[in-house]
């Protein structure tokens, strides 16, 4: 009797990312090492550029959603048919054989985890924060590291909290850490440093640190978003 081999559904939330969606889909097709990727779901939050056209051109299934990354990722998960959900941001590129690495950890009994991360930048400042992603503590986690999780565990956790317009990844991962062992795969995804280059590296990291702190001090999702709007939008 043949045993069931787990499959992966890749979920990518987008909003006006016509260039980056092409890059990430190319990387996924170029760097996968198995035939176990069941589908690639691009969840579009109402793009007005060529994001949807480019996603379809590259063979992804596009799901139309309301705006908001938590809502988009939840909708992607609700439509996914794979045993494992792999959430990746549009400006993050997976490492070679990323799917084999995820399946290997699932085989080892891990239900959730991420990759280490590096920026596409030579900045020593950003290299330090990249180095921190190897530390297995929830303060070192973030959505740019991508996230794999079994569909079953995702449902058990009731998905992302849609009250969070920002910080939705961190809030979700905090709940994961309370429930299950979290695996960090030693290979690294590569994420764009564009936000840091546009807004100033120290400034952006300072404000992200303040958002972390406000969350830990019990500020509400709307207060976190107001701070983000005031300082980073």
JSON list of N, CA and C in Angstrom, two decimals, residues 3 10 42 51 69 85 96 98 110 113 119 125 127 138 142 172 174 178 182 194 221:
[
{"chain": "A", "resi": 3, "resn": "UNK", "atom": "N", "xyz": [2.11, 4.98, 0.73]},
{"chain": "A", "resi": 3, "resn": "UNK", "atom": "CA", "xyz": [1.84, 5.99, 1.77]},
{"chain": "A", "resi": 3, "resn": "UNK", "atom": "C", "xyz": [1.69, 7.35, 1.10]},
{"chain": "A", "resi": 10, "resn": "UNK", "atom": "N", "xyz": [2.00, 26.91, -2.14]},
{"chain": "A", "resi": 10, "resn": "UNK", "atom": "CA", "xyz": [2.74, 28.16, -1.91]},
{"chain": "A", "resi": 10, "resn": "UNK", "atom": "C", "xyz": [1.75, 29.32, -1.99]},
{"chain": "A", "resi": 42, "resn": "UNK", "atom": "N", "xyz": [-1.37, 33.07, -5.82]},
{"chain": "A", "resi": 42, "resn": "UNK", "atom": "CA", "xyz": [-1.06, 34.49, -5.66]},
{"chain": "A", "resi": 42, "resn": "UNK", "atom": "C", "xyz": [-2.36, 35.17, -5.25]},
{"chain": "A", "resi": 51, "resn": "UNK", "atom": "N", "xyz": [0.47, 43.07, -11.94]},
{"chain": "A", "resi": 51, "resn": "UNK", "atom": "CA", "xyz": [0.77, 41.96, -11.02]},
{"chain": "A", "resi": 51, "resn": "UNK", "atom": "C", "xyz": [0.00, 40.70, -11.38]},
{"chain": "A", "resi": 69, "resn": "UNK", "atom": "N", "xyz": [-2.69, 42.05, 4.33]},
{"chain": "A", "resi": 69, "resn": "UNK", "atom": "CA", "xyz": [-1.92, 40.82, 4.14]},
{"chain": "A", "resi": 69, "resn": "UNK", "atom": "C", "xyz": [-2.46, 39.65, 4.95]},
{"chain": "A", "resi": 85, "resn": "UNK", "atom": "N", "xyz": [1.42, 24.46, 4.00]},
{"chain": "A", "resi": 85, "resn": "UNK", "atom": "CA", "xyz": [1.29, 25.82, 3.46]},
{"chain": "A", "resi": 85, "resn": "UNK", "atom": "C", "xyz": [2.66, 26.48, 3.56]},
{"chain": "A", "resi": 96, "resn": "UNK", "atom": "N", "xyz": [17.83, 27.36, -3.09]},
{"chain": "A", "resi": 96, "resn": "UNK", "atom": "CA", "xyz": [17.77, 26.16, -3.94]},
{"chain": "A", "resi": 96, "resn": "UNK", "atom": "C", "xyz": [17.25, 24.97, -3.13]},
{"chain": "A", "resi": 98, "resn": "UNK", "atom": "N", "xyz": [14.41, 24.49, -1.81]},
{"chain": "A", "resi": 98, "resn": "UNK", "atom": "CA", "xyz": [13.66, 24.91, -0.61]},
{"chain": "A", "resi": 98, "resn": "UNK", "atom": "C", "xyz": [12.54, 23.92, -0.29]},
{"chain": "A", "resi": 110, "resn": "UNK", "atom": "N", "xyz": [8.68, 18.06, 12.44]},
{"chain": "A", "resi": 110, "resn": "UNK", "atom": "CA", "xyz": [8.38, 19.47, 12.67]},
{"chain": "A", "resi": 110, "resn": "UNK", "atom": "C", "xyz": [7.14, 19.87, 11.85]},
{"chain": "A", "resi": 113, "resn": "UNK", "atom": "N", "xyz": [7.94, 26.15, 10.69]},
{"chain": "A", "resi": 113, "resn": "UNK", "atom": "CA", "xyz": [9.29, 26.72, 10.75]},
{"chain": "A", "resi": 113, "resn": "UNK", "atom": "C", "xyz": [9.52, 27.73, 9.64]},
{"chain": "A", "resi": 119, "resn": "UNK", "atom": "N", "xyz": [19.78, 39.72, 3.32]},
{"chain": "A", "resi": 119, "resn": "UNK", "atom": "CA", "xyz": [19.35, 40.81, 2.44]},
{"chain": "A", "resi": 119, "resn": "UNK", "atom": "C", "xyz": [20.23, 40.82, 1.19]},
{"chain": "A", "resi": 125, "resn": "UNK", "atom": "N", "xyz": [25.26, 46.64, 8.71]},
{"chain": "A", "resi": 125, "resn": "UNK", "atom": "CA", "xyz": [24.09, 46.82, 9.59]},
{"chain": "A", "resi": 125, "resn": "UNK", "atom": "C", "xyz": [23.04, 45.75, 9.28]},
{"chain": "A", "resi": 127, "resn": "UNK", "atom": "N", "xyz": [23.59, 42.99, 7.59]},
{"chain": "A", "resi": 127, "resn": "UNK", "atom": "CA", "xyz": [24.19, 41.66, 7.78]},
{"chain": "A", "resi": 127, "resn": "UNK", "atom": "C", "xyz": [24.05, 41.20, 9.24]},
{"chain": "A", "resi": 138, "resn": "UNK", "atom": "N", "xyz": [11.40, 34.01, 19.28]},
{"chain": "A", "resi": 138, "resn": "UNK", "atom": "CA", "xyz": [10.35, 34.68, 18.50]},
{"chain": "A", "resi": 138, "resn": "UNK", "atom": "C", "xyz": [10.67, 36.13, 18.18]},
{"chain": "A", "resi": 142, "resn": "UNK", "atom": "N", "xyz": [10.23, 37.04, 11.58]},
{"chain": "A", "resi": 142, "resn": "UNK", "atom": "CA", "xyz": [9.51, 38.03, 10.79]},
{"chain": "A", "resi": 142, "resn": "UNK", "atom": "C", "xyz": [9.05, 37.41, 9.48]},
{"chain": "A", "resi": 172, "resn": "UNK", "atom": "N", "xyz": [1.21, 36.01, 14.76]},
{"chain": "A", "resi": 172, "resn": "UNK", "atom": "CA", "xyz": [0.91, 34.60, 14.47]},
{"chain": "A", "resi": 172, "resn": "UNK", "atom": "C", "xyz": [2.03, 33.69, 15.00]},
{"chain": "A", "resi": 174, "resn": "UNK", "atom": "N", "xyz": [4.13, 34.26, 17.33]},
{"chain": "A", "resi": 174, "resn": "UNK", "atom": "CA", "xyz": [4.14, 34.23, 18.80]},
{"chain": "A", "resi": 174, "resn": "UNK", "atom": "C", "xyz": [3.22, 33.12, 19.30]},
{"chain": "A", "resi": 178, "resn": "UNK", "atom": "N", "xyz": [4.21, 29.26, 21.33]},
{"chain": "A", "resi": 178, "resn": "UNK", "atom": "CA", "xyz": [3.58, 28.79, 22.58]},
{"chain": "A", "resi": 178, "resn": "UNK", "atom": "C", "xyz": [3.10, 27.34, 22.47]},
{"chain": "A", "resi": 182, "resn": "UNK", "atom": "N", "xyz": [9.55, 25.13, 16.98]},
{"chain": "A", "resi": 182, "resn": "UNK", "atom": "CA", "xyz": [9.69, 25.90, 15.74]},
{"chain": "A", "resi": 182, "resn": "UNK", "atom": "C", "xyz": [11.05, 25.59, 15.13]},
{"chain": "A", "resi": 194, "resn": "UNK", "atom": "N", "xyz": [15.11, 46.91, -0.30]},
{"chain": "A", "resi": 194, "resn": "UNK", "atom": "CA", "xyz": [14.60, 48.16, -0.88]},
{"chain": "A", "resi": 194, "resn": "UNK", "atom": "C", "xyz": [13.96, 49.08, 0.15]},
{"chain": "A", "resi": 221, "resn": "UNK", "atom": "N", "xyz": [-3.83, 46.36, 18.03]},
{"chain": "A", "resi": 221, "resn": "UNK", "atom": "CA", "xyz": [-3.47, 46.36, 16.61]},
{"chain": "A", "resi": 221, "resn": "UNK", "atom": "C", "xyz": [-3.64, 47.74, 15.96]}
]
